[in-house]
mmCIF file of C-alpha atoms and ligand atoms in Angstrom:
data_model
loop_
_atom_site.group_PDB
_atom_site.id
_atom_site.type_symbol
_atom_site.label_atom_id
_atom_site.label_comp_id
_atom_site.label_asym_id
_atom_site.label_seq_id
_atom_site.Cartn_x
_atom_site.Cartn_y
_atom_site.Cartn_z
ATOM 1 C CA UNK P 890 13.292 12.196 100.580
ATOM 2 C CA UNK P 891 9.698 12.114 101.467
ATOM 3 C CA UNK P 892 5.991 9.941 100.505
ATOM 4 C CA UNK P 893 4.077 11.385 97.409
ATOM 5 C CA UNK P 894 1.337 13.388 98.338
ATOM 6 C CA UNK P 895 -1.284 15.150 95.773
ATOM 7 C CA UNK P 896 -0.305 18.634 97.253
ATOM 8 C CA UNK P 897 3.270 18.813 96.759
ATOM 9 C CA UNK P 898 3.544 15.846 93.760
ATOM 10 C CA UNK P 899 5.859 17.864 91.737
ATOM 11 C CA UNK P 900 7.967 18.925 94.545
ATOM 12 C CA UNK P 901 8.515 15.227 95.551
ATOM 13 C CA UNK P 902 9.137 13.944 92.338
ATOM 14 C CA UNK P 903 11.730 16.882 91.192
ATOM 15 C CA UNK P 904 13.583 16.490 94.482
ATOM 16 C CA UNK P 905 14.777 13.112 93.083
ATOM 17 C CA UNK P 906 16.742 14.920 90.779
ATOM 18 C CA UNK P 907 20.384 13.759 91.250
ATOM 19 C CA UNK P 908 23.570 15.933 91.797
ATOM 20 C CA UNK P 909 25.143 14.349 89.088
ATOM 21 C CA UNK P 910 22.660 15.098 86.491
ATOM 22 C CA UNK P 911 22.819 17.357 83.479
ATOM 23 C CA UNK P 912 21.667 21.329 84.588
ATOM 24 C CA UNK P 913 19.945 21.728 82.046
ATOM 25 C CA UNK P 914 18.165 18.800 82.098
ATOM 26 C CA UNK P 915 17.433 18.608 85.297
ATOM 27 C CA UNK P 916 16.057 22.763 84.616
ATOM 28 C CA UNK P 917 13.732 21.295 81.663
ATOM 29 C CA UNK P 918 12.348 18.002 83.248
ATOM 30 C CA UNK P 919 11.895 19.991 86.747
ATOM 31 C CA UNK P 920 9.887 22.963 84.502
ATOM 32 C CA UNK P 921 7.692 19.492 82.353
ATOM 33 C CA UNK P 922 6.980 17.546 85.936
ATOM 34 C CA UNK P 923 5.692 21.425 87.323
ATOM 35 C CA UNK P 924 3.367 21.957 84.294
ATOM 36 C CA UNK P 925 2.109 18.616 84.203
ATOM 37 C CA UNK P 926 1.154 17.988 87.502
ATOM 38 C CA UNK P 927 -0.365 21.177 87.782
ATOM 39 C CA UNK P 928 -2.313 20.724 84.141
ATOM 40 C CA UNK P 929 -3.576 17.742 85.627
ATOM 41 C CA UNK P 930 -4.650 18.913 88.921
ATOM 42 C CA UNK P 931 -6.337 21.756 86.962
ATOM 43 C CA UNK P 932 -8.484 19.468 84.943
ATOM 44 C CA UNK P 933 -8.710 16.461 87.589
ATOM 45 C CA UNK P 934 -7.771 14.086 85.069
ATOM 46 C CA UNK P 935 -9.481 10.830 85.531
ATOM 47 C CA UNK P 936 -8.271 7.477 85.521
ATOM 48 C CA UNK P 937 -10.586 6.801 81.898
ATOM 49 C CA UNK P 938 -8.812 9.858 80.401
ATOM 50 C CA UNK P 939 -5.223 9.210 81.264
ATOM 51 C CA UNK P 940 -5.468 5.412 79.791
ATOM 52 C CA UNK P 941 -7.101 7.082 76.722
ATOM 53 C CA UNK P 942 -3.974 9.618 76.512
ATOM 54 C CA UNK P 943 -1.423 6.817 76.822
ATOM 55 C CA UNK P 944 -3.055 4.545 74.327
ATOM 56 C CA UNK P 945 -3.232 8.069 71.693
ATOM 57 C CA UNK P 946 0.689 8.171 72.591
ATOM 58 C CA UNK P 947 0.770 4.431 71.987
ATOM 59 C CA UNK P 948 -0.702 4.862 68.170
ATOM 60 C CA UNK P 949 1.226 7.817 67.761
ATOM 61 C CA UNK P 950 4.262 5.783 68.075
ATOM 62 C CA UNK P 951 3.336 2.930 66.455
ATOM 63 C CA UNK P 952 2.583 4.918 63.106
ATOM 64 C CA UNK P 953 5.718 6.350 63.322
ATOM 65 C CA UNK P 954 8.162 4.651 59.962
ATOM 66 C CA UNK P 955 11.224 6.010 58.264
ATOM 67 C CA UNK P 956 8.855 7.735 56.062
ATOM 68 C CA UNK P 957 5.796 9.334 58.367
ATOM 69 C CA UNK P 958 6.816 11.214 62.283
ATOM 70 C CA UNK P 959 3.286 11.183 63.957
ATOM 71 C CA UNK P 960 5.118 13.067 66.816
ATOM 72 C CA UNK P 961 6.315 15.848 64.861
ATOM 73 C CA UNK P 962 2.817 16.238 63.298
ATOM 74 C CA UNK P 963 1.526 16.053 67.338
ATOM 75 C CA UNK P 964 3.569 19.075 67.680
ATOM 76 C CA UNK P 965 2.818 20.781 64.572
ATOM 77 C CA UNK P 966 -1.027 20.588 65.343
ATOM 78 C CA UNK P 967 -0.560 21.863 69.210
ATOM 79 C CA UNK P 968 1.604 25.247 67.560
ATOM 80 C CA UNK P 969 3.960 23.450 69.684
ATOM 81 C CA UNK P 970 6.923 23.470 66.164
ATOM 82 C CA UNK P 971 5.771 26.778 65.710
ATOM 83 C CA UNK P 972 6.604 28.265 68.719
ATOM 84 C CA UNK P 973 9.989 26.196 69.339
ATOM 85 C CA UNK P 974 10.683 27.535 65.855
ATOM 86 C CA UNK P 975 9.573 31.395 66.558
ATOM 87 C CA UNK P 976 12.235 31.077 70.030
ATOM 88 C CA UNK P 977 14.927 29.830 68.191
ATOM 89 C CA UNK P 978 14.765 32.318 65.290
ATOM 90 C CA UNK P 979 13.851 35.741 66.742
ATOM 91 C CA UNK P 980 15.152 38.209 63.969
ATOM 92 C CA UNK P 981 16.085 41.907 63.461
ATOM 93 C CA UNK P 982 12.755 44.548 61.829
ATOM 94 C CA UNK P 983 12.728 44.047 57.806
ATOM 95 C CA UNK P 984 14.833 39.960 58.145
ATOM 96 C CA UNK P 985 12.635 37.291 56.422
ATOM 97 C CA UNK P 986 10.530 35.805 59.183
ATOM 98 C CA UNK P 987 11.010 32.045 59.540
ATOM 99 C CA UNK P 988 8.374 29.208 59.379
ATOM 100 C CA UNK P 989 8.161 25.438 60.105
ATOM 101 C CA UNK P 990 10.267 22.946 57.841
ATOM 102 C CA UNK P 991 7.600 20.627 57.292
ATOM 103 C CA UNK P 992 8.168 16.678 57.104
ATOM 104 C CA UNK P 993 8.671 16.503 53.142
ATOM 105 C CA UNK P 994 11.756 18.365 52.573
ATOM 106 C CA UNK P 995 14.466 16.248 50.844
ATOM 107 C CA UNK P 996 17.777 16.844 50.822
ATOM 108 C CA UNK P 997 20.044 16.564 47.473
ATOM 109 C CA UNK P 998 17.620 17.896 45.190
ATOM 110 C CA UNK P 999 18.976 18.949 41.783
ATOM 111 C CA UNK P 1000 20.540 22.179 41.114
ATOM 112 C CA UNK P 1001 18.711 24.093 38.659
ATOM 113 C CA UNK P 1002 19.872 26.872 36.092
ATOM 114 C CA UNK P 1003 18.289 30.018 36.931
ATOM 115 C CA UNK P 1004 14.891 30.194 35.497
ATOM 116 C CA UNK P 1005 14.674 26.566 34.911
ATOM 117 C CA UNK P 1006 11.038 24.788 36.119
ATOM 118 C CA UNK P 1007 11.051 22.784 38.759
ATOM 119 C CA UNK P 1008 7.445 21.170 37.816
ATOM 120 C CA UNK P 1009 7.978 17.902 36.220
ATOM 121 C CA UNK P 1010 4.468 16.607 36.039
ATOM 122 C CA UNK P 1011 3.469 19.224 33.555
ATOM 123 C CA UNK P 1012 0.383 19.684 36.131
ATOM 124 C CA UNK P 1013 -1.191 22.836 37.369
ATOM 125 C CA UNK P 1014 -0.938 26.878 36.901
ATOM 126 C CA UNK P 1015 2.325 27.526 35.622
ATOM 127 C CA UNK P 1016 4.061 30.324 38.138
ATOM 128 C CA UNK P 1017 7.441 32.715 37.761
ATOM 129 C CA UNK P 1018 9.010 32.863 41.007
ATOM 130 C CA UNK P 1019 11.581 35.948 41.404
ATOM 131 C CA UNK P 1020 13.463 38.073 43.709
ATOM 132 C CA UNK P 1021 16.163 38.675 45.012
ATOM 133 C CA UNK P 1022 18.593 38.062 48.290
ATOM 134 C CA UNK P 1023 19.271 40.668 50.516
ATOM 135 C CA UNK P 1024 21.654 41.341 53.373
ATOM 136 C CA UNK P 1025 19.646 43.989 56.130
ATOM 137 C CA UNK P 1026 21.434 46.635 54.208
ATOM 138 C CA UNK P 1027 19.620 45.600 51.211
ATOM 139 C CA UNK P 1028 22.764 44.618 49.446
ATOM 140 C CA UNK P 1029 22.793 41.729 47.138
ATOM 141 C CA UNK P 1030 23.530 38.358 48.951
ATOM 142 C CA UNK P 1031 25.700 36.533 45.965
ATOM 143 C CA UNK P 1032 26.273 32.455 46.500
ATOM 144 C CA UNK P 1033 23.049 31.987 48.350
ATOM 145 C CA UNK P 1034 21.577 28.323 48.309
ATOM 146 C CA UNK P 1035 17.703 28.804 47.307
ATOM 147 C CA UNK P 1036 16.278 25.434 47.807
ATOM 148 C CA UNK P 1037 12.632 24.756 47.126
ATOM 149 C CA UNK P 1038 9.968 22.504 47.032
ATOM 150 C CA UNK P 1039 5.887 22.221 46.399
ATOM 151 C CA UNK P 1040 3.420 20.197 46.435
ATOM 152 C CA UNK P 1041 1.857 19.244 43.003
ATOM 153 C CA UNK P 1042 -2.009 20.662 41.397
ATOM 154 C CA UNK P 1043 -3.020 17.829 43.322
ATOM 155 C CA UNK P 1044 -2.467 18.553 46.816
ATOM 156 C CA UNK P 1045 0.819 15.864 46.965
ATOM 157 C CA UNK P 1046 4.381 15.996 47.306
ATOM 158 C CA UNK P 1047 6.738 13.717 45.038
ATOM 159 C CA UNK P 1048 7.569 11.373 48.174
ATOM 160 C CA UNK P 1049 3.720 11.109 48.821
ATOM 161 C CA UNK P 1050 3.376 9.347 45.319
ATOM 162 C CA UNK P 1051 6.654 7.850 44.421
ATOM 163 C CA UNK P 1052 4.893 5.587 42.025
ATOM 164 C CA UNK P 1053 2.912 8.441 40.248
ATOM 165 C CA UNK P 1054 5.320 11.702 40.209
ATOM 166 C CA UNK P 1055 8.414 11.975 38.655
ATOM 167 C CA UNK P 1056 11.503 12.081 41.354
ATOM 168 C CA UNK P 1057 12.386 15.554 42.609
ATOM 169 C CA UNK P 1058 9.312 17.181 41.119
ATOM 170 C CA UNK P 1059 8.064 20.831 42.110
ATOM 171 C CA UNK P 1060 11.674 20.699 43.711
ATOM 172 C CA UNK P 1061 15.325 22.033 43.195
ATOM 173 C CA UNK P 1062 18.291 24.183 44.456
ATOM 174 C CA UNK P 1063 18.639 27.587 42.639
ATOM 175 C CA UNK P 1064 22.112 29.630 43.935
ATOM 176 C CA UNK P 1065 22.266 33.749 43.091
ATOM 177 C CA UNK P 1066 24.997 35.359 41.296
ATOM 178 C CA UNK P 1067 26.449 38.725 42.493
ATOM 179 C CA UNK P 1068 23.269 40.409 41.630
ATOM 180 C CA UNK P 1069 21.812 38.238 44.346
ATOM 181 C CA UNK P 1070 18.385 37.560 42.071
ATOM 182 C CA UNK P 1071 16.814 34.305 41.414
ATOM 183 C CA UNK P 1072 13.906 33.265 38.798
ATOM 184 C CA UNK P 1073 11.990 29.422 39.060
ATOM 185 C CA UNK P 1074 9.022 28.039 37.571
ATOM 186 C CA UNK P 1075 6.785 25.957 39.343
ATOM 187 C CA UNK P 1076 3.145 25.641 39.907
ATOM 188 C CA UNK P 1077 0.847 27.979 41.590
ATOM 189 C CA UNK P 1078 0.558 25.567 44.676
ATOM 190 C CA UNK P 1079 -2.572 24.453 46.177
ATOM 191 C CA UNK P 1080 -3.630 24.408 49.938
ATOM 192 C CA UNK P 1081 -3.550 20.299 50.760
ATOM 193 C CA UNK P 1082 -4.639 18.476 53.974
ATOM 194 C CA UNK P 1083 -2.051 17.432 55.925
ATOM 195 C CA UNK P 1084 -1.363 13.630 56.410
ATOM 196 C CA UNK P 1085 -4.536 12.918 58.535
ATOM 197 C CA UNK P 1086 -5.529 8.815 58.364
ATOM 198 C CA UNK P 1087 -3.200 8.494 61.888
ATOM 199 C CA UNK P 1088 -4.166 9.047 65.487
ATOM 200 C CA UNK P 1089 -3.223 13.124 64.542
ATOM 201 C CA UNK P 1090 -5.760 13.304 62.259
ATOM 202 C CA UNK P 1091 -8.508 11.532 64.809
ATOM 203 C CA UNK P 1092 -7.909 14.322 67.407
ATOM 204 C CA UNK P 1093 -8.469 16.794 64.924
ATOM 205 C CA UNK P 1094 -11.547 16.013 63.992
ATOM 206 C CA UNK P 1095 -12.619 15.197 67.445
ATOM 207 C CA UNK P 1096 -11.623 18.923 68.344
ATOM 208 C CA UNK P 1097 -14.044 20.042 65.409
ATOM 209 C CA UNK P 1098 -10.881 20.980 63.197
ATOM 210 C CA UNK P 1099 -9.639 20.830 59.682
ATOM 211 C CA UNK P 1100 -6.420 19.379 58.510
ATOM 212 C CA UNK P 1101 -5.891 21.627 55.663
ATOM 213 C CA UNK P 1102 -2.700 24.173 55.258
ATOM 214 C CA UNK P 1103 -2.902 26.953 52.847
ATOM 215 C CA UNK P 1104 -1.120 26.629 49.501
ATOM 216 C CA UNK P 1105 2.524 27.696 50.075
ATOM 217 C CA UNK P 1106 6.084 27.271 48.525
ATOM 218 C CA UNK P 1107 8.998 26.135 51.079
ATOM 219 C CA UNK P 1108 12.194 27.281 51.190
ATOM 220 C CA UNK P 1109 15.478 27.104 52.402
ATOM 221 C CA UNK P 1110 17.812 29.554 52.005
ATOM 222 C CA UNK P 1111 21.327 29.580 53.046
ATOM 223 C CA UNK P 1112 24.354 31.749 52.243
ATOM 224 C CA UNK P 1113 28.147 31.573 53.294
ATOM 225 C CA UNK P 1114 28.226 33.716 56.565
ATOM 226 C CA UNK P 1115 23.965 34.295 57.093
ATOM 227 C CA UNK P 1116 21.705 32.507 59.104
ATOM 228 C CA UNK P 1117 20.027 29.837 57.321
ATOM 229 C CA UNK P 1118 16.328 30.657 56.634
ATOM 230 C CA UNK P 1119 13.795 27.985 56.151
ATOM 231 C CA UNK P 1120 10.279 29.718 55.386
ATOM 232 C CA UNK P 1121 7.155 29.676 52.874
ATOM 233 C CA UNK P 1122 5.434 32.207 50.915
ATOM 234 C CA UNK P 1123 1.652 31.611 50.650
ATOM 235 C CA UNK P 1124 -0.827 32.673 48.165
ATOM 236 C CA UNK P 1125 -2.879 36.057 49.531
ATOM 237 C CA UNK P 1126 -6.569 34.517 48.719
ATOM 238 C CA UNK P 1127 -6.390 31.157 50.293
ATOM 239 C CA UNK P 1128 -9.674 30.271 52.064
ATOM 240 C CA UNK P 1129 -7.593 28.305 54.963
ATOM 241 C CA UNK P 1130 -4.719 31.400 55.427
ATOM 242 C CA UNK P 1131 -6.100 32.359 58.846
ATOM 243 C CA UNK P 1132 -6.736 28.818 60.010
ATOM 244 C CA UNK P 1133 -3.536 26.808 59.501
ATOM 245 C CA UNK P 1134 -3.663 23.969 60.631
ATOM 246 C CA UNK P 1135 -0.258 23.879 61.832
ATOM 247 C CA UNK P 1136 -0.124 27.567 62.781
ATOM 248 C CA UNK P 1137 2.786 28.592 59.947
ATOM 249 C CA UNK P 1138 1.249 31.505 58.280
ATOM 250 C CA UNK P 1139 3.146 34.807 59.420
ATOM 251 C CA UNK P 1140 1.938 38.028 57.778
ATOM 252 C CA UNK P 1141 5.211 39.198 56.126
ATOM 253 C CA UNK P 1142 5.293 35.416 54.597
ATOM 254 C CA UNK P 1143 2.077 36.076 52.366
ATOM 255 C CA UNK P 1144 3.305 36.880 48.584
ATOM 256 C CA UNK P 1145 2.011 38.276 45.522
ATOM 257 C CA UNK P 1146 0.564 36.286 42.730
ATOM 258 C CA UNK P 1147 -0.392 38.066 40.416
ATOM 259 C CA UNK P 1148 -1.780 37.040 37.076
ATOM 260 C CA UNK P 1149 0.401 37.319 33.722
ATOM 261 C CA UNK P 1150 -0.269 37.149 30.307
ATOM 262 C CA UNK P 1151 2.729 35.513 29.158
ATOM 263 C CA UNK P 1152 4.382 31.814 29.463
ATOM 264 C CA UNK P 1153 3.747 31.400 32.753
ATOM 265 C CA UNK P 1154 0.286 32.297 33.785
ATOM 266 C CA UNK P 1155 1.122 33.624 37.599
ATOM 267 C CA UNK P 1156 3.863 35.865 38.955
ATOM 268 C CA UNK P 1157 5.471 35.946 42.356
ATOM 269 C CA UNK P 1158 8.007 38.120 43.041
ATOM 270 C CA UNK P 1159 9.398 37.759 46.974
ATOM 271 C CA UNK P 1160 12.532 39.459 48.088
ATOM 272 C CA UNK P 1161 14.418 37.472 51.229
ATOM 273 C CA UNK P 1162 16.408 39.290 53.475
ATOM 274 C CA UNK P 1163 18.945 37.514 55.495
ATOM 275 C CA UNK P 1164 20.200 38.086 59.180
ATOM 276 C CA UNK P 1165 24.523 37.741 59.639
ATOM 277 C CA UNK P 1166 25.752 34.760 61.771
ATOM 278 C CA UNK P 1167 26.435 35.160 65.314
HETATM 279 C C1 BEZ H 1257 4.260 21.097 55.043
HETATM 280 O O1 BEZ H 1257 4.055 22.245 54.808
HETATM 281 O O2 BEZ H 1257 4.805 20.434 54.168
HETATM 282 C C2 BEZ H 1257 3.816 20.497 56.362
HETATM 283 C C3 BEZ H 1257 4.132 21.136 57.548
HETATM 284 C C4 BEZ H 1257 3.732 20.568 58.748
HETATM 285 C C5 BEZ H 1257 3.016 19.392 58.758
HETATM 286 C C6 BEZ H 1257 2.685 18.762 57.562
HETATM 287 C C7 BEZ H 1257 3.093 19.321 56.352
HETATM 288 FE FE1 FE H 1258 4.017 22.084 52.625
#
């Protein structure tokens, strides 16, 4: 055991590390105290600056309710969800490509007939959905879980305005027969600003950024013996698809819509291809 000195901080502080402790948590705290100290050695934090950064953590907790994670919006903002998520679900030429969950998924939402709407509200563009699932042999996946959710023509999920929106709207769980297609209606979703009235939304625009996403569906789709994917597809002409604010946008994620003459105004057909367990 030895004093703390500036030059070898992290080495002192990581050598506390006990015997006992978990491997890999002593490999991941010994890897944060490393970067830290030498992030703030590189910018020669100042006393000023490090009480502003605990009292942004401070807010950032305190805003935190059942209902709203500041943290996880923290991360989303700093690509930080993003890249845990692009780690965690690297995936074979031609699989669908996977993108952040998002914090306004619920589970339980209805199951749907196939072709049924999910858009209760009777709001917005009204858009055909279709596809099909695939295995990586292009094969129909049959029994697969799509589960899917939007935000309304006004920029807001259900849970955002439980006392305007009807429950589960611009969501529901379609699941494929053996031909593995599927067919919703929903709305032609519109790009939204994420929640931004909390200590997240300060730093952005102190950094001189927006808080807007592009307008996307979600998904999750699962199937009995396939990894699960949880993804968006996002419409091509979206003024903030190169500047999400929380990084999600992948190329192969950016769908048709095209325009229809016919019940539905839009069309997007999207074909997901699924990876096998293990
Ligand atoms: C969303 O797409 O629903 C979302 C993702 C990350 C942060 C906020 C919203
Ligand atoms: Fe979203």
């Amino acid at each position: 055991m030895s004093y703390f000195t500036e030059e070898a901080s992290a080495e002192t502080v990581n050598a506390r590390i006990g015997a006992e402790a978990n491997p890999r948590l002593a490999q991941v705290m010994a890897a944060l105290v490393r970067h830290l100290h030498t992030f703030t050695k590189e910018v020669e934090l100042t006393q000023d600056e490090w009480d502003h950064a605990i009292a942004f953590l401070t807010q950032t907790g305190q805003i935190c309710t059942d209902e709203r994670q500041e943290f996880i919006l923290l991360s989303d903002i700093l690509g930080l969800s993003m890249l845990v998520d692009a780690i965690n679900n690297r995936r074979p030429e031609g699989a669908t490509e996977n993108t952040v969950l998002g914090p306004f998924h619920v589970a339980g939402a209805p199951e749907r007939a196939m072709g049924e709407t999910i858009s209760l509200d009777g709001k917005g563009e009204s858009c055909l959905y279709e596809g099909r699932v695939l295995d990586l042999e292009g094969q129909p996946v049959a029994g697969a879980r799509i589960d899917v959710w939007s935000d309304n023509a006004e920029g807001y999920y259900d849970v955002q305005q439980p006392e305007i929106q009807p429950r589960w709207n611009n969501r529901g769980i379609f699941t494929t027969g053996a031909d593995g297609r599927y067919a919703f209606r929903g709305i032609k979703p519109v790009s939204y600003p994420i929640p931004d009235d909390g200590p997240v939304g300060k730093l952005l625009g102190q950094l001189g950024r927006h808080p807007f996403r592009p307008a996307h569906m979600h998904y999750r789709v699962s199937a009995p013996g396939f990894r699960p994917i949880i993804t968006h597809t996002f419409v091509g002409e979206d003024p903030y698809l190169t500047s999400d604010t929380v990084f999600g946008v992948k190329e192969s994620l950016v769908a048709p819509f095209e325009r229809v003459e016919a019940e539905t105004l839009w069309r997007s057909p999207f074909d997901f291809v699924m990876v096998p367990e293990g």
